[in-house]
PDB file of C-alpha atoms in Angstrom:
ATOM      1  CA  UNK A   1       2.897 -11.197  -0.945  1.00 87.00           C
ATOM      2  CA  UNK A   2       6.082 -10.929   1.066  1.00 92.00           C
ATOM      3  CA  UNK A   3       5.660 -11.637   4.769  1.00 96.00           C
ATOM      4  CA  UNK A   4       8.069 -12.121   7.661  1.00 98.00           C
ATOM      5  CA  UNK A   5       7.066 -13.520  11.051  1.00 98.00           C
ATOM      6  CA  UNK A   6       9.476 -13.743  13.989  1.00 98.00           C
ATOM      7  CA  UNK A   7       9.100 -16.253  16.815  1.00 98.00           C
ATOM      8  CA  UNK A   8      11.112 -17.863  19.580  1.00 98.00           C
ATOM      9  CA  UNK A   9      11.620 -14.940  21.907  1.00 98.00           C
ATOM     10  CA  UNK A  10      11.159 -15.151  25.648  1.00 98.00           C
ATOM     11  CA  UNK A  11      12.760 -14.802  29.044  1.00 98.00           C
ATOM     12  CA  UNK A  12      16.118 -16.478  29.615  1.00 98.00           C
ATOM     13  CA  UNK A  13      18.768 -16.289  32.316  1.00 98.00           C
ATOM     14  CA  UNK A  14      22.205 -14.825  31.612  1.00 98.00           C
ATOM     15  CA  UNK A  15      24.375 -17.425  29.945  1.00 98.00           C
ATOM     16  CA  UNK A  16      21.367 -19.148  28.436  1.00 98.00           C
ATOM     17  CA  UNK A  17      20.347 -19.715  24.834  1.00 98.00           C
ATOM     18  CA  UNK A  18      17.437 -18.965  22.552  1.00 98.00           C
ATOM     19  CA  UNK A  19      16.752 -19.700  18.919  1.00 98.00           C
ATOM     20  CA  UNK A  20      14.752 -17.159  16.987  1.00 98.00           C
ATOM     21  CA  UNK A  21      12.949 -18.056  13.786  1.00 98.00           C
ATOM     22  CA  UNK A  22      12.036 -15.794  10.897  1.00 98.00           C
ATOM     23  CA  UNK A  23       9.385 -17.569   8.861  1.00 98.00           C
ATOM     24  CA  UNK A  24       9.158 -16.098   5.393  1.00 97.00           C
ATOM     25  CA  UNK A  25       6.629 -16.207   2.601  1.00 95.00           C
ATOM     26  CA  UNK A  26       6.969 -14.660  -0.825  1.00 92.00           C
ATOM     27  CA  UNK A  27      10.761 -14.651  -0.399  1.00 91.00           C
ATOM     28  CA  UNK A  28      13.247 -16.619  -2.473  1.00 90.00           C
ATOM     29  CA  UNK A  29      15.970 -17.243   0.088  1.00 90.00           C
ATOM     30  CA  UNK A  30      18.458 -17.980  -2.674  1.00 89.00           C
ATOM     31  CA  UNK A  31      17.981 -14.436  -3.929  1.00 90.00           C
ATOM     32  CA  UNK A  32      17.069 -12.375  -0.868  1.00 93.00           C
ATOM     33  CA  UNK A  33      19.176 -11.276   2.059  1.00 96.00           C
ATOM     34  CA  UNK A  34      17.660 -11.633   5.510  1.00 97.00           C
ATOM     35  CA  UNK A  35      18.854  -9.468   8.356  1.00 98.00           C
ATOM     36  CA  UNK A  36      18.276  -9.662  12.083  1.00 98.00           C
ATOM     37  CA  UNK A  37      18.049  -6.425  14.029  1.00 98.00           C
ATOM     38  CA  UNK A  38      17.254  -5.500  17.608  1.00 98.00           C
ATOM     39  CA  UNK A  39      15.962  -2.489  19.434  1.00 98.00           C
ATOM     40  CA  UNK A  40      16.166  -1.912  23.171  1.00 97.00           C
ATOM     41  CA  UNK A  41      14.039   0.735  24.911  1.00 95.00           C
ATOM     42  CA  UNK A  42      15.409   4.212  24.275  1.00 96.00           C
ATOM     43  CA  UNK A  43      17.977   2.977  21.766  1.00 97.00           C
ATOM     44  CA  UNK A  44      18.179   2.915  18.008  1.00 97.00           C
ATOM     45  CA  UNK A  45      17.559  -0.257  16.055  1.00 97.00           C
ATOM     46  CA  UNK A  46      20.883  -1.980  15.442  1.00 98.00           C
ATOM     47  CA  UNK A  47      21.983  -4.711  13.095  1.00 98.00           C
ATOM     48  CA  UNK A  48      22.844  -8.086  14.585  1.00 98.00           C
ATOM     49  CA  UNK A  49      23.417 -10.461  11.680  1.00 98.00           C
ATOM     50  CA  UNK A  50      22.528 -11.109   8.064  1.00 98.00           C
ATOM     51  CA  UNK A  51      22.563 -14.027   5.653  1.00 97.00           C
ATOM     52  CA  UNK A  52      22.335 -14.286   1.890  1.00 94.00           C
ATOM     53  CA  UNK A  53      23.103 -16.419  -1.144  1.00 90.00           C
ATOM     54  CA  UNK A  54      21.124 -19.321   0.262  1.00 89.00           C
ATOM     55  CA  UNK A  55      23.149 -19.325   3.472  1.00 89.00           C
ATOM     56  CA  UNK A  56      26.610 -19.124   1.943  1.00 93.00           C
ATOM     57  CA  UNK A  57      27.246 -15.562   3.134  1.00 94.00           C
ATOM     58  CA  UNK A  58      26.765 -14.276   6.674  1.00 96.00           C
ATOM     59  CA  UNK A  59      27.905 -11.319   8.764  1.00 97.00           C
ATOM     60  CA  UNK A  60      27.679 -10.479  12.445  1.00 98.00           C
ATOM     61  CA  UNK A  61      27.910  -7.408  14.597  1.00 98.00           C
ATOM     62  CA  UNK A  62      31.032  -7.343  16.763  1.00 98.00           C
ATOM     63  CA  UNK A  63      28.876  -7.460  19.889  1.00 97.00           C
ATOM     64  CA  UNK A  64      27.525 -10.926  19.026  1.00 98.00           C
ATOM     65  CA  UNK A  65      30.432 -12.565  17.183  1.00 98.00           C
ATOM     66  CA  UNK A  66      31.282 -15.944  18.661  1.00 97.00           C
ATOM     67  CA  UNK A  67      27.941 -16.129  20.486  1.00 98.00           C
ATOM     68  CA  UNK A  68      25.307 -15.933  17.743  1.00 98.00           C
ATOM     69  CA  UNK A  69      24.984 -17.991  14.582  1.00 98.00           C
ATOM     70  CA  UNK A  70      22.614 -17.625  11.656  1.00 98.00           C
ATOM     71  CA  UNK A  71      21.322 -20.284   9.316  1.00 97.00           C
ATOM     72  CA  UNK A  72      18.659 -20.873   6.709  1.00 96.00           C
ATOM     73  CA  UNK A  73      16.348 -23.782   5.961  1.00 95.00           C
ATOM     74  CA  UNK A  74      15.494 -23.278   2.319  1.00 93.00           C
ATOM     75  CA  UNK A  75      12.862 -26.032   2.275  1.00 94.00           C
ATOM     76  CA  UNK A  76      10.979 -24.502   5.199  1.00 96.00           C
ATOM     77  CA  UNK A  77      11.595 -20.856   4.210  1.00 96.00           C
ATOM     78  CA  UNK A  78      12.927 -20.113   7.693  1.00 97.00           C
ATOM     79  CA  UNK A  79      15.974 -18.185   8.832  1.00 98.00           C
ATOM     80  CA  UNK A  80      17.230 -18.970  12.327  1.00 98.00           C
ATOM     81  CA  UNK A  81      19.227 -16.878  14.750  1.00 98.00           C
ATOM     82  CA  UNK A  82      20.832 -19.077  17.391  1.00 98.00           C
ATOM     83  CA  UNK A  83      21.796 -16.986  20.398  1.00 98.00           C
ATOM     84  CA  UNK A  84      24.142 -18.479  22.994  1.00 98.00           C
ATOM     85  CA  UNK A  85      25.842 -17.075  26.092  1.00 98.00           C
ATOM     86  CA  UNK A  86      23.177 -14.432  26.338  1.00 98.00           C
ATOM     87  CA  UNK A  87      23.829 -11.276  28.327  1.00 98.00           C
ATOM     88  CA  UNK A  88      21.401  -8.772  29.854  1.00 98.00           C
ATOM     89  CA  UNK A  89      22.483  -6.256  27.211  1.00 97.00           C
ATOM     90  CA  UNK A  90      21.095  -8.587  24.537  1.00 98.00           C
ATOM     91  CA  UNK A  91      17.593  -7.822  25.803  1.00 98.00           C
ATOM     92  CA  UNK A  92      15.575  -6.154  23.051  1.00 98.00           C
ATOM     93  CA  UNK A  93      12.847  -6.639  20.516  1.00 98.00           C
ATOM     94  CA  UNK A  94      14.369  -8.640  17.677  1.00 98.00           C
ATOM     95  CA  UNK A  95      13.236  -8.076  14.104  1.00 98.00           C
ATOM     96  CA  UNK A  96      13.978  -9.830  10.863  1.00 98.00           C
ATOM     97  CA  UNK A  97      13.979  -7.975   7.575  1.00 98.00           C
ATOM     98  CA  UNK A  98      14.324  -8.818   3.893  1.00 97.00           C
ATOM     99  CA  UNK A  99      16.143  -7.175   1.033  1.00 93.00           C
ATOM    100  CA  UNK A 100      16.757  -8.175  -2.547  1.00 91.00           C
ATOM    101  CA  UNK A 101      20.327  -6.997  -3.171  1.00 89.00           C
ATOM    102  CA  UNK A 102      21.727  -6.315  -6.614  1.00 88.00           C
ATOM    103  CA  UNK A 103      24.213  -9.134  -6.066  1.00 88.00           C
ATOM    104  CA  UNK A 104      22.906 -12.314  -4.394  1.00 82.00           C
ATOM    105  CA  UNK A 105      26.089 -12.820  -2.344  1.00 86.00           C
ATOM    106  CA  UNK A 106      25.706  -9.493  -0.580  1.00 89.00           C
ATOM    107  CA  UNK A 107      24.212  -8.799   2.809  1.00 93.00           C
ATOM    108  CA  UNK A 108      24.587  -5.985   5.285  1.00 95.00           C
ATOM    109  CA  UNK A 109      23.476  -5.203   8.817  1.00 96.00           C
ATOM    110  CA  UNK A 110      22.716  -1.611   7.877  1.00 96.00           C
ATOM    111  CA  UNK A 111      18.982  -1.235   8.476  1.00 95.00           C
ATOM    112  CA  UNK A 112      18.512   1.340   5.705  1.00 94.00           C
ATOM    113  CA  UNK A 113      19.134  -1.407   3.158  1.00 93.00           C
ATOM    114  CA  UNK A 114      16.028  -3.352   4.119  1.00 96.00           C
ATOM    115  CA  UNK A 115      12.559  -2.755   2.740  1.00 93.00           C
ATOM    116  CA  UNK A 116      10.462  -5.433   4.402  1.00 96.00           C
ATOM    117  CA  UNK A 117      10.171  -5.997   8.143  1.00 98.00           C
ATOM    118  CA  UNK A 118       8.508  -8.364  10.561  1.00 98.00           C
ATOM    119  CA  UNK A 119       6.682  -7.337  13.735  1.00 97.00           C
ATOM    120  CA  UNK A 120       9.380  -8.420  16.164  1.00 98.00           C
ATOM    121  CA  UNK A 121       9.770 -10.807  19.093  1.00 98.00           C
ATOM    122  CA  UNK A 122      10.817  -9.836  22.612  1.00 98.00           C
ATOM    123  CA  UNK A 123      13.977 -11.270  24.139  1.00 98.00           C
ATOM    124  CA  UNK A 124      14.633 -10.622  27.818  1.00 98.00           C
ATOM    125  CA  UNK A 125      17.824 -11.787  29.499  1.00 98.00           C
ATOM    126  CA  UNK A 126      17.487 -11.535  33.247  1.00 97.00           C
ATOM    127  CA  UNK A 127      18.008 -13.517  36.411  1.00 95.00           C
TER     128      UNK A 127
END
């Protein structure tokens, strides 16, 4: 059974860092794409980053390029989102999601592509 569990959220000051984890089960990370999304109160869920092809392909939203990185630990079945230089506007509930694309080297940060979702973890950036 496919399952995704996010962890690592919390309260951090502006300029700080957090690393989110998406622990997967029932997912072959060489064949599935994993996306990270976030949703702030009153806003739509937006794509942040995605990774596929066992970590060889990754994409980022313009708003996080140069600050966030994404990686995968195949042995542990975990996808990480490293978030640096955090800003108050990064505050949101962060979700990971899984999709099995037709081509393994494809990933997208369009939420409609993803079928399986975790429950989310709260990130708050505030002084």
